[in-house]
Coordinates of C-alpha atoms in Angstrom, one line a residue:
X124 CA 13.2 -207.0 -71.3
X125 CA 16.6 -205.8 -70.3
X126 CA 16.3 -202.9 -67.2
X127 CA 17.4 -199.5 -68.3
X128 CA 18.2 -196.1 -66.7
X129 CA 15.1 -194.1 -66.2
X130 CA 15.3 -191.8 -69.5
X131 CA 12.3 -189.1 -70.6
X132 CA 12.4 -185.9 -72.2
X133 CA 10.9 -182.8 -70.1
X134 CA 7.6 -182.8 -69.9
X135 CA 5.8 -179.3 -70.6
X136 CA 2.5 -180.9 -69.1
X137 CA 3.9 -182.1 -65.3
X138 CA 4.1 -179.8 -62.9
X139 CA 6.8 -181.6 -61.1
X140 CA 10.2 -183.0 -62.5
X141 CA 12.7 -185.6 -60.6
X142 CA 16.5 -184.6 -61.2
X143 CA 19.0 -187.5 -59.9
X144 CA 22.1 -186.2 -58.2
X145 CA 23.3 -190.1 -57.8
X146 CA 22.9 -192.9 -59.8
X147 CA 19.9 -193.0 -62.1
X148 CA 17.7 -196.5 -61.1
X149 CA 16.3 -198.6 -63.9
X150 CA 13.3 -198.2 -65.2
X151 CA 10.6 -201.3 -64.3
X152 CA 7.6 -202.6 -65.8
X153 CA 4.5 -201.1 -64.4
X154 CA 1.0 -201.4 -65.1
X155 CA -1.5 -199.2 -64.4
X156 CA -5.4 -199.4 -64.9
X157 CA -7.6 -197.0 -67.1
X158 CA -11.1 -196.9 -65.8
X159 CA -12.2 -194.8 -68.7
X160 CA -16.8 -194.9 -69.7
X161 CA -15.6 -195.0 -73.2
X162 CA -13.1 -196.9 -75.4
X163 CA -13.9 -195.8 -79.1
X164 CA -12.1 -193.0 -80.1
X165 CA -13.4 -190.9 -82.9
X166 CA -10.3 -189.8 -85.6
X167 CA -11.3 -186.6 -87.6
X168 CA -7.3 -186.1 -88.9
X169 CA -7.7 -185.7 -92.9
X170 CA -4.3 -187.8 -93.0
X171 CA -5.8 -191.0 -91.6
X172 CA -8.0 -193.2 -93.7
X173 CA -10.6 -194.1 -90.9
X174 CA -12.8 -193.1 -88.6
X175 CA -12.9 -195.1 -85.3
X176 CA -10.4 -196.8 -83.3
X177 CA -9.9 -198.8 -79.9
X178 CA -6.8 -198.3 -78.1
X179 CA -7.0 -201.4 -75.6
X180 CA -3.2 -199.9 -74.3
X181 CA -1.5 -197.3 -74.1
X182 CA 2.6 -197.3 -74.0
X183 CA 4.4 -200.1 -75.5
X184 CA 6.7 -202.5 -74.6
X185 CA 8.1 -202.8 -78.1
X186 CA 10.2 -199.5 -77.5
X187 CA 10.4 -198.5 -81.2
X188 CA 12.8 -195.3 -81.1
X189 CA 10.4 -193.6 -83.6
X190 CA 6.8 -193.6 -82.2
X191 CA 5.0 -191.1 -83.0
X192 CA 2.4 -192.2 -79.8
X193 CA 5.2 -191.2 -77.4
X194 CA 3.5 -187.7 -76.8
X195 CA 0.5 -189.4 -75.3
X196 CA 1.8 -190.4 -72.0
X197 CA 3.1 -186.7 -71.3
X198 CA -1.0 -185.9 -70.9
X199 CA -0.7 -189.2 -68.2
X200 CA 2.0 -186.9 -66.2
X201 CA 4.4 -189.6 -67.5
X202 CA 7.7 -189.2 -70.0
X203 CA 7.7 -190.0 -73.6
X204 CA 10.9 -192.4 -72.9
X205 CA 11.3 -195.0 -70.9
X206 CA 7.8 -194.7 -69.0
X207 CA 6.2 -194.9 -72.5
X208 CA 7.9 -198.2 -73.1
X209 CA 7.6 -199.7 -69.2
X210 CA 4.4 -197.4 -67.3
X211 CA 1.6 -199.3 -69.8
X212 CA -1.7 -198.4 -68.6
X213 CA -4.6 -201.1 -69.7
X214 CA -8.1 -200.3 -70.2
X215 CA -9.3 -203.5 -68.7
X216 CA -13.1 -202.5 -69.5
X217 CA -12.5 -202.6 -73.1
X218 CA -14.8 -205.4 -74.4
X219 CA -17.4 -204.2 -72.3
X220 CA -17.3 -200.6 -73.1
X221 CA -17.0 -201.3 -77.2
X222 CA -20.3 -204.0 -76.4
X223 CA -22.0 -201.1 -75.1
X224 CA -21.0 -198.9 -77.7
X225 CA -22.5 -200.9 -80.5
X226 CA -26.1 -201.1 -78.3
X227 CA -26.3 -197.6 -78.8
X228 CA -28.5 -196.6 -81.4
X229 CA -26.5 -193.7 -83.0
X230 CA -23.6 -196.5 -84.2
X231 CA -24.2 -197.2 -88.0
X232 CA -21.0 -200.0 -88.0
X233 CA -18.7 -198.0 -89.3
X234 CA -15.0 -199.8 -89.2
X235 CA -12.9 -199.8 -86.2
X236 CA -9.4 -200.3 -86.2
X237 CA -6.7 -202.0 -83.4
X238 CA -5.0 -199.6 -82.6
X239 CA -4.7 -195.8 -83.9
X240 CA -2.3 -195.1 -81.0
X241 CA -0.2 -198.0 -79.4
X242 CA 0.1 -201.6 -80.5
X243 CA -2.6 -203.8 -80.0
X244 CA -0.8 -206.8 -80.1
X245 CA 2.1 -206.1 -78.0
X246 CA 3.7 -208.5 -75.4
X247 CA 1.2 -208.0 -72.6
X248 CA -1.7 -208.9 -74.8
X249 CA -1.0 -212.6 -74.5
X250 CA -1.9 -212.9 -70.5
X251 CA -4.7 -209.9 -70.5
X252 CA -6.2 -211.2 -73.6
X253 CA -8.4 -207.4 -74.1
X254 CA -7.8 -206.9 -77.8
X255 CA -9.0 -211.1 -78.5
X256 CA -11.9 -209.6 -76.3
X257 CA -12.6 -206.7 -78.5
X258 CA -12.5 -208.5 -81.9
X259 CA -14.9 -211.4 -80.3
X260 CA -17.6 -208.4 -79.9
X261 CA -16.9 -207.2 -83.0
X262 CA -17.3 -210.8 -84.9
X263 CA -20.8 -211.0 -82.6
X264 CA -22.1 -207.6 -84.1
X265 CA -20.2 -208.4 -87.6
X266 CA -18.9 -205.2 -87.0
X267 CA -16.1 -204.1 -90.0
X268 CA -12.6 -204.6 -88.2
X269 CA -9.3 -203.3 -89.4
X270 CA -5.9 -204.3 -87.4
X271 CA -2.3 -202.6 -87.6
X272 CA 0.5 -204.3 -86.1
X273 CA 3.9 -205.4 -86.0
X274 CA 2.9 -208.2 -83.1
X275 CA 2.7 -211.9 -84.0
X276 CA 0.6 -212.8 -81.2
X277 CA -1.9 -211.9 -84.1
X278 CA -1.6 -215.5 -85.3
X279 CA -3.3 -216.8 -81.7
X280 CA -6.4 -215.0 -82.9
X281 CA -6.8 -216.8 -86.3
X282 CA -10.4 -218.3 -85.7
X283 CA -11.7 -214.5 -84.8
X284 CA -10.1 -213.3 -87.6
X285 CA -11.5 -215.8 -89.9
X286 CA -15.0 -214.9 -88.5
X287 CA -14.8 -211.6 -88.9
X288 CA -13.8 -212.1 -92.7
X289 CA -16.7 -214.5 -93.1
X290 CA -19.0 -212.6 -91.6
X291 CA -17.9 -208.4 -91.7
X292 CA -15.3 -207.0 -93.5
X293 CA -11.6 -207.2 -92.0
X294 CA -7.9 -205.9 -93.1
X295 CA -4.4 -206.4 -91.4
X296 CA -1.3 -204.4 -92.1
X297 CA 1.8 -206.0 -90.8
X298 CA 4.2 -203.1 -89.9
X299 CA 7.4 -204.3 -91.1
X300 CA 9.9 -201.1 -91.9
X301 CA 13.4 -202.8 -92.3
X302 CA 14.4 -206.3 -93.6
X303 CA 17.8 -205.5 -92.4
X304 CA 17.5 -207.1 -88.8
X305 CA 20.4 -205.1 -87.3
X306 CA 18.5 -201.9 -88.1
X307 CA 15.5 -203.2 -87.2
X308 CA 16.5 -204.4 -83.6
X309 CA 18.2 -200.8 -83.1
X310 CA 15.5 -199.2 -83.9
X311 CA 12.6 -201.7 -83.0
X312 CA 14.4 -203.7 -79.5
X313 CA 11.6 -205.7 -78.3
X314 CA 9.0 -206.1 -81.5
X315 CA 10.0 -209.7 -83.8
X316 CA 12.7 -209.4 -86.4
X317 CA 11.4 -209.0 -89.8
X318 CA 11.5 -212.7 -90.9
X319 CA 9.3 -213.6 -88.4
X320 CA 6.7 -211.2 -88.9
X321 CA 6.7 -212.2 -92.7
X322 CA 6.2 -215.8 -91.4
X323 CA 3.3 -213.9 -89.6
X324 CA 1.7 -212.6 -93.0
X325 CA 2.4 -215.8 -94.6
X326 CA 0.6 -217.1 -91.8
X327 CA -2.4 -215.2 -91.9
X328 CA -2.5 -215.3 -95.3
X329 CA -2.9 -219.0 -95.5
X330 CA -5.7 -218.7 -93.1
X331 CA -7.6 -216.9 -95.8
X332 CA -7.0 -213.0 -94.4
X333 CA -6.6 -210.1 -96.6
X334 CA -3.0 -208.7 -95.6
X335 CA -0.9 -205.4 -96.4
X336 CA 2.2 -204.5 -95.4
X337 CA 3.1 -201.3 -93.9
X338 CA 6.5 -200.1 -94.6
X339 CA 6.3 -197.4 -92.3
X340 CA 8.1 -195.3 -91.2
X341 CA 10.7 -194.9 -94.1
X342 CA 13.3 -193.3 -92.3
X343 CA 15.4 -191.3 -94.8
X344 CA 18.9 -192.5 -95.3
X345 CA 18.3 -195.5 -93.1
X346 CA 15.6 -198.0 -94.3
X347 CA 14.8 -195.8 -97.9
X348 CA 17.7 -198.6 -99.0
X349 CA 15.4 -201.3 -97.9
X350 CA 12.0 -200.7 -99.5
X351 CA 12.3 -203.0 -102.7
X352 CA 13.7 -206.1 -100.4
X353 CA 10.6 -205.1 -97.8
X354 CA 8.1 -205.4 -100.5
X355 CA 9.5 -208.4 -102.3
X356 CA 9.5 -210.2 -99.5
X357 CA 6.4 -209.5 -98.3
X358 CA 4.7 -210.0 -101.6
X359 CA 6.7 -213.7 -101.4
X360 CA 4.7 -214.4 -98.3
X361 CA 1.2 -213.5 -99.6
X362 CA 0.5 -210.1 -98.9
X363 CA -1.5 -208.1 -101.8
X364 CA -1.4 -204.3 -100.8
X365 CA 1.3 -202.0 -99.5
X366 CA 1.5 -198.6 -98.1
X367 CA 4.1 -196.5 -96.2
X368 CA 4.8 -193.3 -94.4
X369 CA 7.4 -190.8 -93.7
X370 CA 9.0 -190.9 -90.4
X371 CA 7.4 -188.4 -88.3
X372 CA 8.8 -186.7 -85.1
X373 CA 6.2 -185.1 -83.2
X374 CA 7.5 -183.3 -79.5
X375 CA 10.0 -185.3 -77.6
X376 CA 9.7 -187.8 -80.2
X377 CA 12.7 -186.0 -81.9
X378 CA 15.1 -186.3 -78.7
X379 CA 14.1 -190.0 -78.3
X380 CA 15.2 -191.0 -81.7
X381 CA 18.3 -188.6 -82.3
X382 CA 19.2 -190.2 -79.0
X383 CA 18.9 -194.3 -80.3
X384 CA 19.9 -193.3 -83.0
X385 CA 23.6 -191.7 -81.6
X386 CA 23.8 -194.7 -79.3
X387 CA 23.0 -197.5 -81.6
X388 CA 23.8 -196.4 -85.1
X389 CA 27.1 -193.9 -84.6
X390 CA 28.5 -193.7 -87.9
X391 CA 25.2 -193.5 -89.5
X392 CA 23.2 -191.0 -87.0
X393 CA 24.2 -187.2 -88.6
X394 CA 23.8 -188.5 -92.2
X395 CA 20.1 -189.9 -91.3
X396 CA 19.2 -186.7 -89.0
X397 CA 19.8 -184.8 -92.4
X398 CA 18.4 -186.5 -94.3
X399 CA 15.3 -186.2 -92.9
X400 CA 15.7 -182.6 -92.6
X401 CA 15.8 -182.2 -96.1
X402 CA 12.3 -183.6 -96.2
X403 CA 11.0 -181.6 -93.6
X404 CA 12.3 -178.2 -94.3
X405 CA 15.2 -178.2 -92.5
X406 CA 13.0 -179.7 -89.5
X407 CA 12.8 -183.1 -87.6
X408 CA 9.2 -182.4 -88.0
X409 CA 6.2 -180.9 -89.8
X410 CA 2.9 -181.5 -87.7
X411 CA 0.8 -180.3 -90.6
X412 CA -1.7 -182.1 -92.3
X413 CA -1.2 -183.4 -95.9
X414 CA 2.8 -182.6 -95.1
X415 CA 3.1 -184.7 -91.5
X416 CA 2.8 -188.4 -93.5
X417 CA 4.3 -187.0 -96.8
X418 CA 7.0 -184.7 -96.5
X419 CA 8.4 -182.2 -99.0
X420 CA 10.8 -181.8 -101.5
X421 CA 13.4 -183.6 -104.1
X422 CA 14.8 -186.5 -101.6
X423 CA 10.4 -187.5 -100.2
X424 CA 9.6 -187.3 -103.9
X425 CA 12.3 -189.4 -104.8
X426 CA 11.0 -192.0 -101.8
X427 CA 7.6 -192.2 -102.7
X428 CA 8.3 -193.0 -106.4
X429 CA 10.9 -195.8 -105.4
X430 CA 8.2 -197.0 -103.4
X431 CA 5.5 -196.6 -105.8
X432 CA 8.0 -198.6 -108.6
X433 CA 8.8 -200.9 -106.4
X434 CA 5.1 -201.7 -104.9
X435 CA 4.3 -201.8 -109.0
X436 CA 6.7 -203.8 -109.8
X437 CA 6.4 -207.0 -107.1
X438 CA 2.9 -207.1 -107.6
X439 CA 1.3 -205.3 -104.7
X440 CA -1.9 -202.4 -105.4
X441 CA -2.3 -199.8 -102.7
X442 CA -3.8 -199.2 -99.1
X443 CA -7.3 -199.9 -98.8
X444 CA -7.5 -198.3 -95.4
X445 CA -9.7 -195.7 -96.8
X446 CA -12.2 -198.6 -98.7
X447 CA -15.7 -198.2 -97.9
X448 CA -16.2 -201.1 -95.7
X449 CA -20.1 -203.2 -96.6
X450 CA -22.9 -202.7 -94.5
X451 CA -22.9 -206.1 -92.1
X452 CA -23.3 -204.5 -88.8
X453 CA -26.0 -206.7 -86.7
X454 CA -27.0 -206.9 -83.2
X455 CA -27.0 -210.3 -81.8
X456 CA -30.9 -211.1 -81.2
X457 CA -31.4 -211.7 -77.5
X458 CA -34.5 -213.9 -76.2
X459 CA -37.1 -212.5 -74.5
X460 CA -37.2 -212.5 -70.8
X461 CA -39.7 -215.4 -69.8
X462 CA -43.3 -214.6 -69.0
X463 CA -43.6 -214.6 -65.0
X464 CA -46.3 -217.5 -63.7
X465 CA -49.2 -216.6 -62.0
X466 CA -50.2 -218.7 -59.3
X467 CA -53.3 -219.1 -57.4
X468 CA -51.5 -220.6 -54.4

């Protein structure tokens, strides 16, 4: 990951703030640890198709311009910019805490999904290995599973996956929002380029998994042009549902991308910026529900009917986020502690 100058919008929440009068150092990767009691976090947002969630990290290394997570780490007394994408903090607990959670009797197996928040298959997965942990307690306790990401470190997982489709219920949605790679890399630096996280749904796919893709966000007047190739191609490489958002840019979120996107995408930057004001009422952003994933007026209309047309016409039927998962929640039978021997010597 290339060093960059420390960059984060103020932070309303931190009651101190570092001004450089010099040169500005580079940001570095830093991990901290989250000693948390409990890792399931319970979603009661009417915009959201589920209920429970595990957040094994929080911050990501993919750096994507337009996450809508970036807020988060302001309530850490970190910044939304460059700490969100290099100050990750790890709940190392995580298997354990989610084991413990299904022992409890209140939990009825609802579905849990990786990750509401932050990628659960971003880069440092592959040496701390907490979200493989996770998914191995949920095959044990055939607990319903549902994953979104745009991280191919997925495939590594393919025999828990396969479990938990045997023996639970489980979906994937592989985030893919641009097929045009230059876009994507501005706006996505360190996640795979599209064609290789359409090798990743072919992939899983072939392994037997159910898998969506999630064009989201659709940015307006940047990747609204790519929709039909997104979902062609994705339907190509054998996924059978589709669903996408509107870009949304909660807080500093809105400084973050307007920032990229001046730096990375000049010519384009004003046009896009209003653009999606004119689906946000003259906004960056509208934080209400049933507007925040939608938008409003002529130009999201127009959006979510090209996508609609174009989902109809590759092939591919909605989300199923919202699907009652089936009733296969079990916990593992333990044996009996053996019967202490009496002796008379």
């Amino acid at each position: 990951m290339k060093a960059r100058p420390i960059d984060n919008p103020p932070n309303p929440w931190a009651s101190t703030a570092v001004e450089y009068l010099d040169e500005i150092p580079p940001s570095k990767l830093e991990v901290f640890e989250d000693h948390s009691r409990q890792v399931l976090s319970h979603n009661d947002s009417p915009d959201v198709g589920f209920n429970w969630s595990v957040n094994p990290y929080r911050g990501c290394l993919h750096a994507c311009a337009y996450c809508y997570a970036r807020p988060t780490h302001q309530y850490l007394d970190l910044g939304a910019g460059t700490d969100f994408e290099t100050k990750l903090v790890v709940k190392p607990r995580a298997p354990e805490l989610l084991r413990e959670a299904f022992e409890k009797p209140s939990w009825k197996g609802e579905t849990v999904v990786f990750s509401g928040v932050t990628d659960c298959y971003q880069p440092l997965e592959a040496s701390l290995r907490l979200t493989r942990g996770c998914l191995e307690v949920c095959a044990a306790y055939r607990n319903p599973v549902g994953i979104i990401t745009k991280g191919v470190l997925i495939e590594r997982d393919l025999d828990v996956l396969q479990r938990l489709a045997r023996d639970a219920r489980l979906w994937v949605s592989i985030s893919l929002p641009f097929h045009n790679a230059e876009l994507a890399r501005a706006m996505e630096p360190y996640a795979a380029s599209p064609m290789r996280r359409l090798l990743t749904i072919r992939r899983l796919t072939e392994a037997g998994i159910d898998v969506a893709v999630s064009v989201a966000p659709i940015i307006p007047g940047l990747n609204d042009e790519d929709i039909h190739r997104v979902l062609a191609a994705a339907r190509e490489a054998g996924a059978t549902r589709a669903h996408h958002t509107l870009v949304r840019l909660p807080g500093p979120v809105k400084d973050v991308f307007a920032e990229r996107l001046r730096a990375k995408l000049p010519l384009r930057a004003e046009r896009v910026l209003h653009r999606i004001r004119e689906t946000r009422g003259g906004e960056l952003n509208d934080s209400r529900f049933k507007h925040r994933m939608r938008g409003d007026g002529l130009y999201a209309e127009t959006i979510h009917r090209l996508f609609q047309t174009a989902a109809r016409k590759v092939g591919l039927r909605g989300s199923y986020i919202t699907e009652d998962a089936p009733d296969t929640f079990r916990r593992p039978e333990r044996e009996p502690p053996p019967t202490p021997q009496l002796s008379l010597f």
